[in-house]
Coordinates of C-alpha atoms in Angstrom, one line a residue:
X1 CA -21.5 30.1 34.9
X2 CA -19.1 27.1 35.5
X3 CA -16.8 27.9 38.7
X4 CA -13.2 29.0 38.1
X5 CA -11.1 25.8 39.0
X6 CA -7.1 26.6 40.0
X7 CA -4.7 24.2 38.5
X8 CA -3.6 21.3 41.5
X9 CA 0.1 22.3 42.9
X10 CA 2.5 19.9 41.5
X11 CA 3.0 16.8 43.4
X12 CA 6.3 17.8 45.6
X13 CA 8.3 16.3 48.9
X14 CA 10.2 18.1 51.7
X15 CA 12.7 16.3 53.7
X16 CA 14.7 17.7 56.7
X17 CA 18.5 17.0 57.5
X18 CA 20.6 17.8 60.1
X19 CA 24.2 19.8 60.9
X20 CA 27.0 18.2 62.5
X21 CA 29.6 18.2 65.2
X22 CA 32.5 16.0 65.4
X23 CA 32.5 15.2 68.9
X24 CA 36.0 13.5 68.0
X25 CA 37.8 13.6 65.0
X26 CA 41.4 11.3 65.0
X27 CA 43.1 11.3 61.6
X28 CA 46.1 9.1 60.2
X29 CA 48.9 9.7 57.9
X30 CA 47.8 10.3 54.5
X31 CA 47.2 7.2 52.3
X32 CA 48.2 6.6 48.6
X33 CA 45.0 7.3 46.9
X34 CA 45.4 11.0 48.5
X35 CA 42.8 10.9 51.8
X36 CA 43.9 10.4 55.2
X37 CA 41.8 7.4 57.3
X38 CA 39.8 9.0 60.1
X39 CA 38.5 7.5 63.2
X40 CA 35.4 10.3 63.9
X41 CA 32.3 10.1 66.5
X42 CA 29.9 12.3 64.8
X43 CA 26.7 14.2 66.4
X44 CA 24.0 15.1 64.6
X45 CA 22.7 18.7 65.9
X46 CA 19.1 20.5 65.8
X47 CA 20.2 22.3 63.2
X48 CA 18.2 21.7 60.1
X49 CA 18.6 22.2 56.5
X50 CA 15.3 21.5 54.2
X51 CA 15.1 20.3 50.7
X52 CA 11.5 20.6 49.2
X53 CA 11.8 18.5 45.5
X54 CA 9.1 19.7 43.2
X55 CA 7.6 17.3 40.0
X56 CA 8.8 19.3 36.7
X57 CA 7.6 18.8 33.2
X58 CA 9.8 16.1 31.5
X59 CA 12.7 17.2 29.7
X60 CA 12.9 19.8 32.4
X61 CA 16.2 19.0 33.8
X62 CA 17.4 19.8 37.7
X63 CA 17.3 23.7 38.8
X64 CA 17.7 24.6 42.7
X65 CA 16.7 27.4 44.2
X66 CA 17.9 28.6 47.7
X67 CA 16.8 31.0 50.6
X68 CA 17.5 31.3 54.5
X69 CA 21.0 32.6 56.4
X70 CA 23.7 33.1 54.1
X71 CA 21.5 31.6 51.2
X72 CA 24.0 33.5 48.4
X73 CA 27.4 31.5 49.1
X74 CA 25.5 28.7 47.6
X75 CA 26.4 27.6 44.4
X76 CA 23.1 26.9 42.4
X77 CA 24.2 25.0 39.6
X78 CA 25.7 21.5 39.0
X79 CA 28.3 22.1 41.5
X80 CA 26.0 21.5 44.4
X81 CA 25.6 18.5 46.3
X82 CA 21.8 19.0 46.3
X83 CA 21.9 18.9 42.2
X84 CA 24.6 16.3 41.9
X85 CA 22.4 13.9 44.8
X86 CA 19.7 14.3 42.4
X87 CA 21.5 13.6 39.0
X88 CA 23.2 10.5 41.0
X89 CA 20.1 9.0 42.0
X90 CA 18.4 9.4 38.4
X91 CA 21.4 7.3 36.6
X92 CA 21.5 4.5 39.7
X93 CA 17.7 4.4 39.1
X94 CA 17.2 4.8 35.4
X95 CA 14.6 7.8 35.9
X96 CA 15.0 11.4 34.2
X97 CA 16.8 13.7 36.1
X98 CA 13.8 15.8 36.0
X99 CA 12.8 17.6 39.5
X100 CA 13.0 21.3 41.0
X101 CA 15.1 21.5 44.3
X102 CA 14.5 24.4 46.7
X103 CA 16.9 24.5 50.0
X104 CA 16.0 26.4 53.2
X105 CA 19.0 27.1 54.9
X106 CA 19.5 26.2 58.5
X107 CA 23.0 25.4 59.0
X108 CA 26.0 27.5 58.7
X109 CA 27.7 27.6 55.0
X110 CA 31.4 26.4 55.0
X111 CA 31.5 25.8 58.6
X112 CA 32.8 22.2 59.3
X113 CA 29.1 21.7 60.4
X114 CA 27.7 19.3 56.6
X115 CA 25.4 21.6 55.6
X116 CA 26.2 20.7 52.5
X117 CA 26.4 17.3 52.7
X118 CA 23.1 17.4 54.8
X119 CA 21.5 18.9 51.4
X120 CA 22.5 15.7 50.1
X121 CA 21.3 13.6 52.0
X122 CA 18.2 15.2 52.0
X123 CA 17.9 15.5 48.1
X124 CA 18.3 11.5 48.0
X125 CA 15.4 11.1 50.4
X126 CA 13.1 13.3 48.8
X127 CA 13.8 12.7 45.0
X128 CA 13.4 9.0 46.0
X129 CA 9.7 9.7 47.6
X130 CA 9.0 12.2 44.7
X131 CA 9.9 9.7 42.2
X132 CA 9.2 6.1 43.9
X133 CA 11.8 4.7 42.7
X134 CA 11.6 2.6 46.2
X135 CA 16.1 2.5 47.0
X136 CA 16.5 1.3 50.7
X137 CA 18.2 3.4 52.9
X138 CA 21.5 1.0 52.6
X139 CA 21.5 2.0 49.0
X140 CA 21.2 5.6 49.6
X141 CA 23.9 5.6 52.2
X142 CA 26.0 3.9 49.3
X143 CA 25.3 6.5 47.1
X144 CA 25.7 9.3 49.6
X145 CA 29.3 7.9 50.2
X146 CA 29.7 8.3 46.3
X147 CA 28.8 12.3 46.7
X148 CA 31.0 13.1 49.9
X149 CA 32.8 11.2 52.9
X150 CA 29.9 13.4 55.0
X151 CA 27.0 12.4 53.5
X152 CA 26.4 9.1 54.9
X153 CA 26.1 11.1 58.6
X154 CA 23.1 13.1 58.0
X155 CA 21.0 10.7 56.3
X156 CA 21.4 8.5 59.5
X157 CA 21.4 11.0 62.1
X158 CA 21.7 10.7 66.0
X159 CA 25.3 10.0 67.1
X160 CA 27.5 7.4 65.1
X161 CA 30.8 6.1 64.8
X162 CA 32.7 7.1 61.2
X163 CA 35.4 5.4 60.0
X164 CA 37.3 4.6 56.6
X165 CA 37.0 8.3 55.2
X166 CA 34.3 9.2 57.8
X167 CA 31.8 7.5 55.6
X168 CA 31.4 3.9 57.7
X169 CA 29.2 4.5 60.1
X170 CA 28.2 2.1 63.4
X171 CA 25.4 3.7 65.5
X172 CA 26.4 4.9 69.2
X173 CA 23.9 5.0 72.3
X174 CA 23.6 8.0 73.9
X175 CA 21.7 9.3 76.7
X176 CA 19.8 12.6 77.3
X177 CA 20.2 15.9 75.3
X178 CA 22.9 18.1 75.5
X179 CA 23.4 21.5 74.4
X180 CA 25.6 23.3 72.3
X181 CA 26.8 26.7 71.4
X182 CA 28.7 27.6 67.8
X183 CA 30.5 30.6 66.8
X184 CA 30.4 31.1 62.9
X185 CA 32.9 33.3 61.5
X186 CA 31.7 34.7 57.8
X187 CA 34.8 33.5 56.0
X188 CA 35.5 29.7 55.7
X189 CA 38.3 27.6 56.2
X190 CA 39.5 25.0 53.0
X191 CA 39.3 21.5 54.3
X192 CA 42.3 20.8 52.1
X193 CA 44.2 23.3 53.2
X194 CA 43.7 21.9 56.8
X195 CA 44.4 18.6 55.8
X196 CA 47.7 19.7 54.0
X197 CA 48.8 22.1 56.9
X198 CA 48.2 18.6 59.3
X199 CA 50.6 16.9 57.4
X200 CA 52.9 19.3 57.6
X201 CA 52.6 19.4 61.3
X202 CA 53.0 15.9 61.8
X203 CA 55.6 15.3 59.0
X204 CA 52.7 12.9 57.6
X205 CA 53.7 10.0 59.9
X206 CA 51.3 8.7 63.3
X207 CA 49.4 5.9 64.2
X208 CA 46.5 4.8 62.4
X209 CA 43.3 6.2 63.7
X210 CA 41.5 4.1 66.4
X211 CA 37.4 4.6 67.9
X212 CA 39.0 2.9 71.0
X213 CA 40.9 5.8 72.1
X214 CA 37.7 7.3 72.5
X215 CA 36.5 5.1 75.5
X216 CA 35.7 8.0 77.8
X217 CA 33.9 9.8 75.2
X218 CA 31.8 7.0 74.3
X219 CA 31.2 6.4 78.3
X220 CA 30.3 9.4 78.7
X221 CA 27.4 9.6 75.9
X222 CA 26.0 6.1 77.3
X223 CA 25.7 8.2 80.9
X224 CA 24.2 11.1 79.6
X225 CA 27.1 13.1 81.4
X226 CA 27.8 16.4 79.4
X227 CA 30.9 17.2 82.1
X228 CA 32.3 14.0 81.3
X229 CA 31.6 15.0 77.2
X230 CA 33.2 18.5 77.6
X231 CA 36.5 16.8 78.9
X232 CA 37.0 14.1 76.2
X233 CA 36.1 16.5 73.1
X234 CA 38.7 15.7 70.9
X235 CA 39.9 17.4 67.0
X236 CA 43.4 16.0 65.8
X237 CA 42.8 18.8 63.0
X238 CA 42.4 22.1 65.6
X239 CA 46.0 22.4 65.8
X240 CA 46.1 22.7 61.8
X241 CA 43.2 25.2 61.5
X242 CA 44.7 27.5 64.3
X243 CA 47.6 27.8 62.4
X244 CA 45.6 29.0 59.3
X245 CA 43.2 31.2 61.8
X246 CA 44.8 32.2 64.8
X247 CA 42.1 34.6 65.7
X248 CA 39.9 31.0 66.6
X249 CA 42.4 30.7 69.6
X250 CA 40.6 33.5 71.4
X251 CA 37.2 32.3 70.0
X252 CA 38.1 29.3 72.4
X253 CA 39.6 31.2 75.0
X254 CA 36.3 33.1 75.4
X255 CA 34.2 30.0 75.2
X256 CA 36.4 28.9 78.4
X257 CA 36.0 31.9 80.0
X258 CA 31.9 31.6 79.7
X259 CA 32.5 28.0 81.5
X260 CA 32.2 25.6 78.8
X261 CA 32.1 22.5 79.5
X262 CA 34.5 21.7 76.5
X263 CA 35.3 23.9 73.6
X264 CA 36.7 23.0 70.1
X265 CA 37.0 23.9 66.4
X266 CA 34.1 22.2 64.5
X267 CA 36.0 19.3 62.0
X268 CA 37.8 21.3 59.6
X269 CA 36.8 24.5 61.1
X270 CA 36.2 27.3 61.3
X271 CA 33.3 27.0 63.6
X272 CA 34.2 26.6 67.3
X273 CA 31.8 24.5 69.4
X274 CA 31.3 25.0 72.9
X275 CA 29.3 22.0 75.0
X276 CA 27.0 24.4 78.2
X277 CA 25.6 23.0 81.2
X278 CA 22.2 23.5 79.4
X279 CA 19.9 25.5 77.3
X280 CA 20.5 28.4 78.8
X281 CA 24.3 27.9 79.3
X282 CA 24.4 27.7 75.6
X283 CA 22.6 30.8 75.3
X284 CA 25.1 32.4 77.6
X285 CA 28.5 31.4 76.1
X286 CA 26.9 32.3 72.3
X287 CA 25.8 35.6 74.1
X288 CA 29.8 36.0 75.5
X289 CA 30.9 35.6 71.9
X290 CA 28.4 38.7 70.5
X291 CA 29.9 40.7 73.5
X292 CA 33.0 40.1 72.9
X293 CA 33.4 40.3 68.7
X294 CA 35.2 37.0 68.1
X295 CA 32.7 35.4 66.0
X296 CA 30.5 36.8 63.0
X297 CA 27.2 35.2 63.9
X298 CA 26.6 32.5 67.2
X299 CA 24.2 29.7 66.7
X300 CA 22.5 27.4 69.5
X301 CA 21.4 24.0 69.6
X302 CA 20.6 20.9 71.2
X303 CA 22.1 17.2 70.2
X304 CA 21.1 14.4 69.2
X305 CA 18.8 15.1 66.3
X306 CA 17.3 12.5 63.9
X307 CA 18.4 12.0 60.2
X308 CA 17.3 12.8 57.5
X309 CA 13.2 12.1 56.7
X310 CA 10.2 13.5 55.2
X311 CA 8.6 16.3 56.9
X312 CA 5.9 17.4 54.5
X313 CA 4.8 15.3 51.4
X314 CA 2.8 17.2 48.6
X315 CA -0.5 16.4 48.6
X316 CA -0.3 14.1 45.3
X317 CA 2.0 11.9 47.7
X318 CA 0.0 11.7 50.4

């Protein structure tokens, strides 16, 4: 009697990609074409979202699939940056858009943090393996700029400098680890309505946005120092999202209270980072928050993380 065989898995590639913080965030007057220039320094946190792209029968088409925290405020159609990274890199590369996408979730949804835009990245990187269609990384930062000002960040990882819409990105040395704390509230904040309440605050005029003003910030990396950090945490946009949310004021007032070494709202918000001592600091001011109500769920982690890359290859790509 010949021995049952089971059917080899399809081939398939998983790629992680991390969160973000903007560790600054300066923003100019809006421009004609609609977006305002931004002057960012952007952290990559270890904070992970996973995309595992799965071989499909041809003809098949993209479908996505997603699980983890807050897994059902994710759009699973064509509207997600996942799907569209795919499609995008199938028409710059000739190939069928042909693969099955499935996200882990491990960043919050609609926080300021990219965990969107980290799914994009991380689509890129693993339909490119699962496909061999061989794009350099330059080219996949140029089409990750296509899908999102973000997008570039994650696939690089580490700390950089963004500028343009975010989406020019110079490399920044940094020393040591440092540890952060991140109050997430359940309901999230429109990036264009922060961006339109901005404008209104500052009558749509100020200077254009410059890294240099960030000279202590970027000192401070280079040392390792997370006291010097806290104190030159900067977000030209925190003013507009308190306005929308005034409940984030307390959010920060709390995260002061625990001793933070600097505390802000996340980019666009409505996640508040908090910069601790150290591990166990973090753990202490995302503890305060529970205690105290002012956030719907508290996430820790450390900085910097690495971009986006393949963690686990199907075993036809091995």
């Amino acid at each position: 009697m010949r021995p049952h065989l089971a059917a080899a898995p399809p081939p398939s590639v998983r790629v992680r990609a991390p969160g973000k913080v903007n560790l600054s965030l300066r923003v100019g007057p809006v421009q004609e074409d609609g977006f305002h220039p931004l002057a960012t320094i952007f952290q990559a946190v270890a904070l992970f979202e996973d995309v595992t792209a799965t071989q499909v029968a041809p003809g098949a088409g993209v479908s996505l699939t997603v699980d983890g925290p807050q897994a059902g405020l994710v759009p699973l159609d064509a509207t997600n940056l996942a799907w569209r990274a795919a499609d995008l890199l199938a028409q710059h590369t000739g190939v069928p858009a042909d693969v099955a996408l499935h996200v882990t979730k491990g960043v919050p949804v609609a926080g300021g943090m990219a965990g969107g835009s980290a799914d994009a990245a991380a689509a890129l990187v693993a339909c490119d393996a699962l496909w061999d269609t061989g794009v350099s990384r330059s080219e996949l930062a140029m089409l990750a700029a296509e899908l999102g000002s973000d997008v570039p960040f994650p696939l690089m990882g580490h700390t950089a400098v963004g500028t343009g819409r975010g989406q020019l990105l110079t490399p920044a040395m940094t020393r040591g680890e440092f540890h952060w704390a991140f109050a997430v509230q359940a309901e999230g904040l429109s990036t264009p309505r922060v961006f339109a309440a901005y404008d209104e605050l500052t009558g749509g005029t100020g200077p254009a946005p410059d890294p240099a003003m960030d000279s202590a910030l970027m000192s401070a990396l280079r040392a390792g120092d997370p006291i010097a950090l806290g104190a030159a945490l900067h977000n030209d946009l925190q003013e507009a999202a308190l306005t929308l949310r005034p409940h984030l004021a307390e959010v920060l007032d709390v995260a002061q209270e625990a001793g933070a070494l600097g505390a802000m709202v996340s980019g666009s918000g409505p996640t508040v980072a908090a910069l601790g001592r150290s591990r166990r600091h973090a753990l202490a001011i995302a503890a305060t928050w529970t205690a105290r109500g002012v956030s719907d769920s508290v996430w820790c982690a450390t900085a910097p993380a690495h971009g986006a890359r393949v963690v686990a290859p199907g075993p036809a790509l091995r």
